[in-house]
Amino acid sequence: MNQSQAGAIAGSAVRVLLPVLLALVAGGLILLALGADPIAYYGYVVQRGLLSPTGLEGSITRMAPLLLIAAGLIVAFRAGLWNLGVDGQYLLATVVVAALAPVLAPLVPSWLMIPICLAVAFAVGAAWSVIPAFLKAVHGINEIISTLMMSFLGVSLANILIKIVFNDTTTTVPQTETLAVEDRLSRLGDSTVHWGVILAVLAVIGVHYLMGHTALGLRLQIIGSNPRTAIHAGLNVKRLTFIAFALSAGLAGVGGAIDVIGVQGNVRADYNPAYGILVIPLVFLARFNGFGVIAFVFFFAVLMIGGESAARRVGVPNFFVLVLVALLLTFLALVEYLDHERRQKRAA
Amino acid sequence: MDALFTEAFIGALLFGAVTAGVPLLLAGLGEQISEKAGVLNIGIEGMMLVGAYVGFTVAYYSESFFWGFLAGGIGGAAVAAIMVVLCVYASMNQIVVGIGITLAAEGMTALEHHYEFSRSYPRLGKTESWPIPGLSDLPYVGNAFFNHSPLVYFGVVLTFVLVWLFRRTHVGLNLQAAGDKPAALDAAGVSVATTRALAVLSTGFLAGLGGAYLSSVAGGLFLPFMTGGAGFIAIVLAMLARGKPTWVLLGAFLFGASLSLTTAMQVAGINVPTDIIQMLPFAMVILVLVAFGRNSRLPPALGLPYRRGER
């Protein structure tokens, strides 16, 4: 490795790690201002999210839905489409699979049930992206707004489904029927981690490969970087837009399915983890790179699981994680900008 | 069914439509200013939330709605200042910064609320309203339209001020140029950055006002995440209005009506699940987009940072 290569790697490491560090420091100052002890809070988060075995298993398990959402976002963002409606796509697929799985489990063996559930989840998620894709492809309407609107609609619709259509009448709280523990995804070794996590990691790597090394991926990247070029190159931009949306939303749907047949077993009314809007900044931080995404999602899962424990113990509500993600995003953008300016100056 | 047509029912429905529509109107007009100048302000949801929290807090401690509104507006503008620095001067991606601002505002206001009010959940007293003499005594519509908080009249007046501003003044022309062809504005010797910065700050102020109205007048209290997507609806209103403030006014009250339908129906004894009602405004947006989407016109330079000399 020569010197300039080493410098480049060190440079990109600084560009990734510096925003993380700055965000943690700024977050600590906010905690201090609110009268909480930042050292105790961060210490507890690391202890409970990373160092304790149950915490670490919890963090790794939590990665599964987040990674699948991220995989979908990589496709959309690299194709230049802002799919901000992940939450609706995710939740609708979750609810449909939660209703389907307990019915299917006694009828078919699990090697058949799981693929059916995942396929259905993919279809439901993808279906929820058809309207924004249509509006974008045919009318040229900005997909930011349409996906957000569809997301709000999807969350409400999911609730209606739980309360009215799929309601398990044996429970007092409106919820779907519970999938028996032995019918859920099997665990890895003696841990509580289910094999859906491996599937999720493979999905991210698969998407990374798809976008970088296949003809379809290349076409999607072209419409992402310059739609006009794509038209001149004779690409069917409309069709590619539908494909990118379907892949993106479908993968988010699969994320919901994995979580419900792997961990939750059922869905209660008014459940909305709102993972989508939190994963978006992470995918940015990783600059749409699959391996970077895996690292950031792990970091974030530790933060979430540790933060949930810390909320109970240190008394800082988990809303703080929202602030931390926002800080991360802002500092990333800032470091990127300063870096850009520095290069411009050097070039001039 | 007779209950549907009583004066009380129609009065409640229209009054509710105005109350629910005003935050959308203020935020929608604000967003329109930004969009005209070429900045797609996704952070408006966050600006509304901060306005709602600051407005409520100041109104609660100062016991004055006026100071509450003012503080809410300034709170929203302060958040907008962050967006100005990052997006206008540092040319960062407007969507990424917008999402960041909304997330930060959601987290911060919920945290602050947790530490300040989560044990007491204080409420504000009844709003001061200014009945317009004569008009407020009209049957059916009098109380619904002419007996409101001063901020409601401000919103309506502002709509027409903006019509004049956009059409007849240099300020309006500069705004439009900043969104349509920033290079031309630059060549004419007007700073694109300053024009856009002022536009985004006004957006923040108006969104903050809308938020303050939402918490202190419409709700009487602050709840975490209480804007619930109102900022995003405001973005859609601004988009569909094609640069016309009067269309924002019309759209805001149509949306307000669909929101107030819930309470009005409950008054009439018709029980509809709240989830279905909550879907109405968003379903309406999608329907409108599918039906009239072709006509939504956005400034060509919307969402693009301006760097002199770049093509």
XYZ file of C-alpha atoms in Angstrom, chain B residues 3-251:
249
model
C -79.031 16.128 13.300
C -76.687 16.693 10.372
C -78.432 19.848 9.310
C -78.965 21.658 12.556
C -77.339 25.022 13.012
C -75.231 23.661 15.865
C -73.815 20.890 13.695
C -72.970 23.093 10.735
C -71.578 25.731 13.067
C -69.316 23.181 14.802
C -68.171 21.714 11.496
C -67.235 25.079 9.996
C -65.674 26.382 13.207
C -63.601 23.209 13.392
C -62.625 23.556 9.739
C -61.229 27.019 10.417
C -59.418 25.914 13.573
C -57.870 22.883 11.879
C -57.145 24.807 8.690
C -55.241 27.772 10.103
C -52.024 25.907 11.002
C -52.060 24.414 7.498
C -52.707 27.836 5.980
C -49.829 29.538 7.809
C -47.390 26.701 7.166
C -48.607 26.302 3.578
C -48.098 29.995 2.807
C -44.667 29.758 4.391
C -43.733 26.715 2.355
C -44.927 28.494 -0.765
C -42.470 31.320 -0.159
C -39.582 28.847 0.206
C -40.607 26.807 -2.820
C -40.914 29.922 -4.931
C -37.355 30.789 -4.019
C -36.154 27.287 -4.903
C -35.835 25.708 -1.472
C -37.874 22.569 -0.807
C -38.370 22.871 2.916
C -38.897 19.336 4.257
C -37.951 20.571 7.717
C -41.223 22.491 8.024
C -42.740 19.729 10.166
C -39.910 20.269 12.644
C -40.310 24.056 12.524
C -44.019 23.677 13.327
C -43.254 21.378 16.248
C -40.698 23.761 17.716
C -43.165 26.631 17.223
C -45.826 24.558 18.960
C -43.596 23.789 21.938
C -42.049 27.249 22.341
C -45.374 28.975 21.681
C -47.156 26.877 24.262
C -44.426 27.264 26.865
C -44.230 31.038 26.522
C -48.018 31.430 26.446
C -48.227 29.262 29.573
C -45.643 31.176 31.611
C -46.391 34.682 30.315
C -50.153 34.053 30.366
C -50.347 35.911 27.081
C -51.316 34.406 23.759
C -49.637 37.257 21.919
C -46.196 36.542 23.382
C -46.819 32.849 22.812
C -47.489 33.369 19.113
C -44.511 35.661 18.729
C -42.224 33.232 20.519
C -43.554 30.348 18.430
C -42.799 32.254 15.253
C -39.309 33.133 16.436
C -38.741 29.516 17.484
C -39.691 28.339 14.000
C -37.444 30.986 12.440
C -34.550 29.904 14.663
C -34.868 26.353 13.338
C -35.077 27.781 9.830
C -31.816 29.634 10.466
C -30.084 26.251 10.806
C -31.531 25.263 7.461
C -30.359 28.558 5.937
C -26.797 28.000 7.085
C -26.665 24.362 5.973
C -28.687 24.503 2.751
C -28.400 28.033 1.384
C -24.875 28.962 2.392
C -23.256 25.520 2.630
C -25.237 24.096 -0.348
C -26.059 20.856 1.431
C -28.765 18.478 0.323
C -32.099 20.073 1.280
C -33.893 16.781 1.764
C -31.265 15.291 4.062
C -31.056 18.450 6.155
C -34.862 18.683 6.213
C -35.211 15.135 7.558
C -32.488 15.856 10.100
C -34.267 19.002 11.279
C -37.586 17.222 11.629
C -36.021 14.319 13.561
C -34.138 16.712 15.841
C -37.246 18.791 16.492
C -39.333 15.693 17.236
C -36.714 14.384 19.627
C -35.936 17.691 21.338
C -39.526 18.820 21.871
C -40.509 15.382 23.177
C -37.506 15.384 25.537
C -38.170 18.928 26.748
C -41.816 18.094 27.231
C -40.822 15.018 29.231
C -38.686 17.063 31.615
C -40.977 20.099 31.862
C -44.587 19.026 31.599
C -44.957 15.236 31.568
C -45.990 15.120 35.227
C -48.483 17.970 35.121
C -49.741 18.196 31.505
C -50.856 21.813 32.019
C -53.552 23.310 29.830
C -54.016 26.883 28.717
C -57.180 28.769 29.498
C -59.733 29.759 26.930
C -58.355 31.656 23.961
C -59.090 35.295 23.511
C -61.132 35.701 20.377
C -62.080 38.805 18.495
C -65.681 38.666 17.288
C -66.102 40.888 14.249
C -69.005 43.227 15.013
C -72.085 42.567 12.907
C -70.695 39.645 10.920
C -70.229 37.379 13.940
C -73.988 37.413 14.596
C -74.902 35.917 11.221
C -76.743 32.600 11.448
C -74.767 29.400 10.648
C -71.517 31.049 9.533
C -71.204 33.970 11.943
C -69.602 32.235 14.867
C -67.733 29.795 12.608
C -65.926 32.406 10.524
C -65.957 35.692 12.418
C -65.290 34.828 16.033
C -61.686 33.652 16.192
C -58.234 34.239 17.544
C -56.570 37.275 15.906
C -54.080 34.878 14.316
C -56.857 33.486 12.104
C -57.557 36.909 10.608
C -53.825 37.446 10.264
C -53.583 34.286 8.143
C -56.363 35.407 5.825
C -54.988 38.929 5.461
C -51.505 37.529 4.872
C -52.836 35.459 1.979
C -53.857 38.594 0.119
C -50.728 40.470 1.113
C -48.738 37.646 -0.478
C -50.846 37.809 -3.634
C -49.867 41.465 -3.928
C -46.261 40.793 -2.941
C -45.786 38.015 -5.494
C -47.456 39.913 -8.333
C -46.667 43.557 -7.870
C -43.373 43.948 -6.091
C -39.675 43.488 -6.723
C -39.473 41.200 -3.740
C -41.924 38.833 -5.411
C -40.028 38.984 -8.670
C -36.738 38.244 -6.926
C -38.266 35.289 -5.093
C -39.582 33.845 -8.309
C -36.259 34.354 -10.078
C -34.376 32.638 -7.253
C -36.461 29.530 -7.918
C -36.801 29.726 -11.697
C -33.414 30.905 -12.844
C -31.076 31.815 -10.000
C -28.239 32.641 -12.412
C -30.375 35.411 -13.935
C -31.069 36.889 -10.525
C -27.367 36.769 -9.742
C -26.560 38.481 -13.042
C -29.076 41.203 -12.183
C -27.003 41.967 -9.132
C -29.292 40.502 -6.494
C -27.839 37.950 -4.099
C -29.470 34.544 -4.568
C -28.287 33.446 -1.148
C -29.815 36.446 0.664
C -33.097 36.102 -1.211
C -33.337 32.416 -0.369
C -32.215 32.960 3.214
C -34.970 35.526 3.820
C -37.504 33.222 2.174
C -36.558 30.277 4.398
C -36.586 32.445 7.536
C -40.103 33.692 6.700
C -41.156 30.089 6.172
C -39.801 29.189 9.589
C -41.597 32.107 11.221
C -44.941 31.244 9.602
C -44.566 27.520 10.324
C -43.738 28.380 13.935
C -46.847 30.576 14.140
C -48.924 27.722 12.750
C -47.437 25.382 15.336
C -48.095 27.854 18.149
C -51.726 28.150 17.055
C -51.985 24.348 16.984
C -50.741 23.921 20.541
C -52.077 26.979 22.340
C -55.375 27.694 20.557
C -56.529 24.522 18.792
C -55.282 22.087 21.436
C -54.728 24.139 24.578
C -51.755 21.923 25.412
C -48.568 20.551 23.939
C -48.180 16.869 23.122
C -45.067 15.219 21.647
C -45.358 14.674 17.874
C -48.603 16.679 17.917
C -48.203 18.086 14.403
C -48.707 14.538 13.079
C -47.795 15.290 9.477
C -49.405 18.745 9.204
C -46.117 20.111 7.883
C -46.101 17.546 5.098
C -49.692 18.398 4.181
C -48.599 22.045 4.035
C -45.881 21.056 1.541
C -48.497 19.367 -0.635
C -50.796 22.393 -0.423
C -47.990 24.667 -1.544
C -47.142 22.275 -4.369
C -50.691 22.022 -5.684
C -51.328 25.748 -5.324
C -48.864 26.440 -8.158
C -47.608 29.604 -6.557
C -51.042 31.069 -5.838
C -51.612 32.009 -2.173
C -55.408 32.013 -2.555
C -55.288 28.337 -3.523
C -53.396 27.596 -0.341
C -56.186 29.338 1.581
C -58.835 27.283 -0.178
C -56.929 24.022 0.213
